[in-house]
Coordinates of C-alpha atoms in Angstrom, one line a residue:
Chain A
G1 CA 120.9 68.7 107.3
A2 CA 120.2 71.9 105.3
G3 CA 116.4 72.7 106.6
V4 CA 114.4 71.2 109.8
S5 CA 113.5 68.1 108.9
Q6 CA 110.2 66.3 110.3
S7 CA 108.9 62.6 110.3
P8 CA 106.5 61.5 109.3
R9 CA 105.1 64.1 106.7
Y10 CA 101.7 62.2 107.2
K11 CA 100.2 59.8 109.9
V12 CA 96.8 58.4 109.9
T13 CA 96.3 56.7 113.4
K14 CA 93.2 55.7 114.9
R15 CA 91.7 57.5 117.8
G16 CA 93.3 55.6 121.3
Q17 CA 96.6 55.1 119.6
D18 CA 99.6 56.9 120.6
V19 CA 101.8 59.2 118.3
A20 CA 105.0 60.2 118.1
L21 CA 106.3 63.2 115.6
R22 CA 110.0 63.9 115.2
C23 CA 111.4 66.7 114.8
D24 CA 115.2 67.4 113.4
P25 CA 116.1 70.5 113.7
I26 CA 118.9 72.8 111.6
S27 CA 122.2 71.2 113.3
G28 CA 124.0 73.9 115.8
H29 CA 120.6 75.2 116.4
V30 CA 120.3 75.8 120.2
S31 CA 116.3 76.4 120.4
L32 CA 113.9 74.1 119.0
Y33 CA 109.9 75.0 119.0
W34 CA 106.8 73.0 118.8
Y35 CA 103.4 74.4 117.0
R36 CA 100.3 73.0 115.9
Q37 CA 98.3 74.7 113.1
A38 CA 94.5 73.5 112.5
L39 CA 92.9 73.9 109.1
G40 CA 91.9 77.5 108.8
Q41 CA 94.2 78.5 112.1
G42 CA 97.4 80.1 112.6
P43 CA 100.1 78.0 114.2
E44 CA 99.7 77.9 117.9
F45 CA 102.0 77.5 120.2
L46 CA 102.7 74.2 122.3
T47 CA 106.7 74.0 123.9
Y48 CA 110.3 75.0 123.9
F49 CA 113.2 74.1 124.2
N50 CA 116.5 75.1 124.9
Y51 CA 118.6 72.2 124.0
E52 CA 118.0 69.6 126.0
A53 CA 115.6 71.5 128.8
Q54 CA 112.5 72.3 128.0
Q55 CA 111.7 76.0 128.6
D56 CA 107.8 76.5 128.3
K57 CA 105.4 73.8 128.1
S58 CA 102.3 76.2 128.8
G59 CA 100.9 75.7 125.4
L60 CA 100.5 71.5 125.6
P61 CA 96.7 71.4 125.8
N62 CA 96.5 68.6 128.1
D63 CA 98.5 65.8 129.8
R64 CA 98.8 63.9 127.0
F65 CA 100.9 65.5 125.2
S66 CA 104.5 65.9 126.0
A67 CA 108.2 66.7 124.2
E68 CA 111.8 65.9 124.9
R69 CA 114.8 66.6 123.5
P70 CA 117.1 64.3 125.0
E71 CA 120.4 65.1 123.7
G72 CA 120.0 68.5 122.6
S73 CA 119.4 68.1 119.0
I74 CA 116.1 65.8 117.5
S75 CA 113.1 66.2 119.8
T76 CA 110.0 63.9 119.7
L77 CA 106.4 64.6 120.2
T78 CA 104.2 62.3 121.6
I79 CA 100.6 62.2 121.7
Q80 CA 98.9 59.7 123.9
R81 CA 95.3 58.3 123.4
T82 CA 94.9 60.3 120.1
E83 CA 91.5 62.3 119.8
Q84 CA 89.7 63.2 116.9
R85 CA 90.4 67.2 117.8
D86 CA 94.1 66.3 118.2
S87 CA 93.5 66.1 114.0
A88 CA 96.0 69.2 112.7
M89 CA 99.8 70.2 111.1
Y90 CA 102.3 69.9 114.0
R91 CA 105.6 72.2 113.0
C92 CA 108.5 72.2 114.7
A93 CA 110.9 75.2 114.3
S94 CA 114.6 76.0 115.1
S95 CA 116.7 78.9 116.1
L96 CA 120.2 79.1 116.3
E97 CA 120.1 81.8 119.5
S98 CA 117.8 81.1 122.4
G99 CA 115.4 83.6 124.3
N100 CA 114.9 86.9 122.9
R101 CA 118.1 86.9 120.4
A102 CA 116.8 84.1 118.4
G103 CA 114.3 86.3 116.2
D104 CA 118.2 88.1 115.6
Y105 CA 119.2 84.9 113.8
G106 CA 115.6 83.8 112.5
Y107 CA 113.6 81.0 112.7
T108 CA 113.5 78.2 110.4
F109 CA 110.2 75.9 110.2
G110 CA 110.0 72.2 108.9
S111 CA 107.6 71.1 106.5
G112 CA 105.5 70.1 108.9
T113 CA 103.9 67.1 110.1
R114 CA 100.1 66.9 109.0
L115 CA 98.5 64.5 111.6
T116 CA 94.8 62.9 111.2
V117 CA 92.6 60.6 114.2
V118 CA 90.0 59.0 112.6
Chain B
A1 CA 96.6 87.5 126.8
Q2 CA 98.4 88.3 123.6
S3 CA 96.6 88.1 120.2
V4 CA 97.3 89.0 116.4
S5 CA 94.3 89.6 114.3
Q6 CA 94.1 89.7 110.8
H7 CA 91.4 91.4 108.4
N8 CA 90.9 89.5 105.7
H9 CA 90.3 85.1 105.6
H10 CA 89.8 85.2 101.5
V11 CA 91.7 88.1 99.6
I12 CA 91.0 87.2 95.9
L13 CA 93.2 90.0 93.3
S14 CA 93.9 89.8 89.5
E15 CA 97.6 90.0 88.6
A16 CA 98.7 93.7 88.4
A17 CA 96.6 94.2 91.1
S18 CA 97.7 96.0 94.6
L19 CA 97.7 94.1 97.8
E20 CA 97.6 95.4 101.1
L21 CA 97.4 92.5 104.1
G22 CA 96.0 94.1 107.2
C23 CA 97.6 92.8 110.8
N24 CA 96.7 94.0 114.3
Y25 CA 98.2 92.6 117.7
S26 CA 96.9 93.3 121.1
Y27 CA 100.2 93.0 123.3
G28 CA 101.9 96.7 125.0
G29 CA 104.7 96.7 125.4
T30 CA 107.8 96.4 122.8
V31 CA 107.3 93.7 120.0
N32 CA 109.0 92.1 117.2
L33 CA 106.9 91.8 114.3
F34 CA 107.1 89.0 111.4
W35 CA 105.0 87.8 108.0
Y36 CA 105.3 84.9 106.8
V37 CA 104.3 82.7 103.9
Q38 CA 103.1 79.5 103.1
Y39 CA 103.0 78.7 99.4
P40 CA 100.7 75.6 98.5
G41 CA 102.7 72.1 99.6
Q42 CA 105.7 74.3 101.5
H43 CA 106.5 75.0 104.5
L44 CA 106.4 78.7 106.5
Q45 CA 109.1 81.0 104.9
L46 CA 109.6 84.5 106.3
L47 CA 109.4 87.5 104.4
L48 CA 109.8 90.3 106.2
K49 CA 110.5 91.2 110.0
Y50 CA 110.6 94.4 112.7
F51 CA 112.6 94.5 115.3
S52 CA 113.2 98.7 115.3
G53 CA 114.1 101.7 113.3
D54 CA 113.0 102.8 110.1
P55 CA 109.3 101.3 110.3
L56 CA 108.8 100.6 106.7
V57 CA 110.8 97.0 106.2
K58 CA 111.0 96.1 102.7
G59 CA 111.2 92.4 102.2
I60 CA 111.7 89.4 99.5
K61 CA 109.6 89.5 96.4
G62 CA 108.7 93.0 96.4
F63 CA 106.6 92.9 99.9
E64 CA 107.0 95.7 102.3
A65 CA 105.3 96.1 105.7
E66 CA 104.8 99.3 107.7
F67 CA 104.9 99.3 111.6
I68 CA 102.6 101.4 112.7
K69 CA 103.1 101.7 116.7
S70 CA 99.5 104.2 117.7
K71 CA 97.7 101.7 115.9
F72 CA 99.4 98.3 116.6
S73 CA 99.4 97.4 112.9
F74 CA 101.8 95.7 110.6
N75 CA 100.3 96.0 107.7
L76 CA 102.0 93.3 104.7
R77 CA 102.0 95.5 101.1
K78 CA 103.3 94.6 97.5
P79 CA 102.3 97.0 94.7
S80 CA 102.0 94.5 92.0
V81 CA 100.5 91.2 92.7
Q82 CA 102.0 88.1 90.3
W83 CA 100.1 85.0 89.8
S84 CA 103.1 82.7 91.9
D85 CA 101.7 85.6 95.1
T86 CA 98.9 83.2 96.1
A87 CA 99.8 81.4 98.9
E88 CA 98.8 81.7 102.9
Y89 CA 100.2 84.8 105.0
F90 CA 100.3 84.4 108.3
C91 CA 101.7 87.7 110.7
A92 CA 103.5 86.9 114.0
V93 CA 104.3 88.6 117.2
I94 CA 106.9 88.0 119.7
P95 CA 107.4 90.5 122.6
N96 CA 110.4 91.8 123.2
Y97 CA 111.6 89.0 126.2
G98 CA 109.5 86.3 125.1
Q99 CA 110.7 83.5 122.6
N100 CA 107.7 82.3 121.1
F101 CA 105.6 83.6 118.3
V102 CA 102.1 85.0 118.4
F103 CA 100.3 83.8 115.1
G104 CA 97.6 85.5 113.0
P105 CA 95.1 83.8 111.6
G106 CA 96.5 83.8 108.4
T107 CA 95.0 84.7 105.3
R108 CA 94.7 82.7 102.2
L109 CA 95.2 85.3 98.7
S110 CA 94.4 84.0 95.5
V111 CA 95.4 85.9 92.6
L112 CA 93.9 85.2 89.5
P113 CA 96.0 84.9 86.1

């Protein structure tokens, strides 16, 4: 597609439910990143993929959070047993290159998924 | 741990005023530096970036930023703001060997017509 597409745009869920957030990167982009942005704060790194391989998941806050990118394209961020503190904007970004060359080619961010846990 | 700080949480200016938004980072090695902008209801867009070379970087929409290595700073400037510049501005850093951004907390800019 022309840009990074995230779905749903808005998600309201009850505490304790599982949610799956989807990111469809730009076609051919090698690397894919997930960030979380709480209200009034800057985006915070969660995890990163090169193709289908999860290279770094150090930013995932706990084991309720997981992500996959099984075919090296679309990625899903799953949050199990959601809690109110999980409420945030979840952003995905992709880049044509990987590693420290990714910045040379630039990153494109999606519009994000606004998750509200009630 | 690497961190990025932005000096102002909210800046309010009148149209045609000059703008300078401060950004400092804590990482001591070589870094790549970015400014992103988020207009109301839209996604993050790249304003400008610095990798090497001339420390004065020009971006889109008349924005520029100056990298001062000795001060670990990358301040964003615009000589004359417009109402359409109302947005949230994020400074971000990637270490030269790294992959992911470390973002600052953001500065909200409100330009009064």
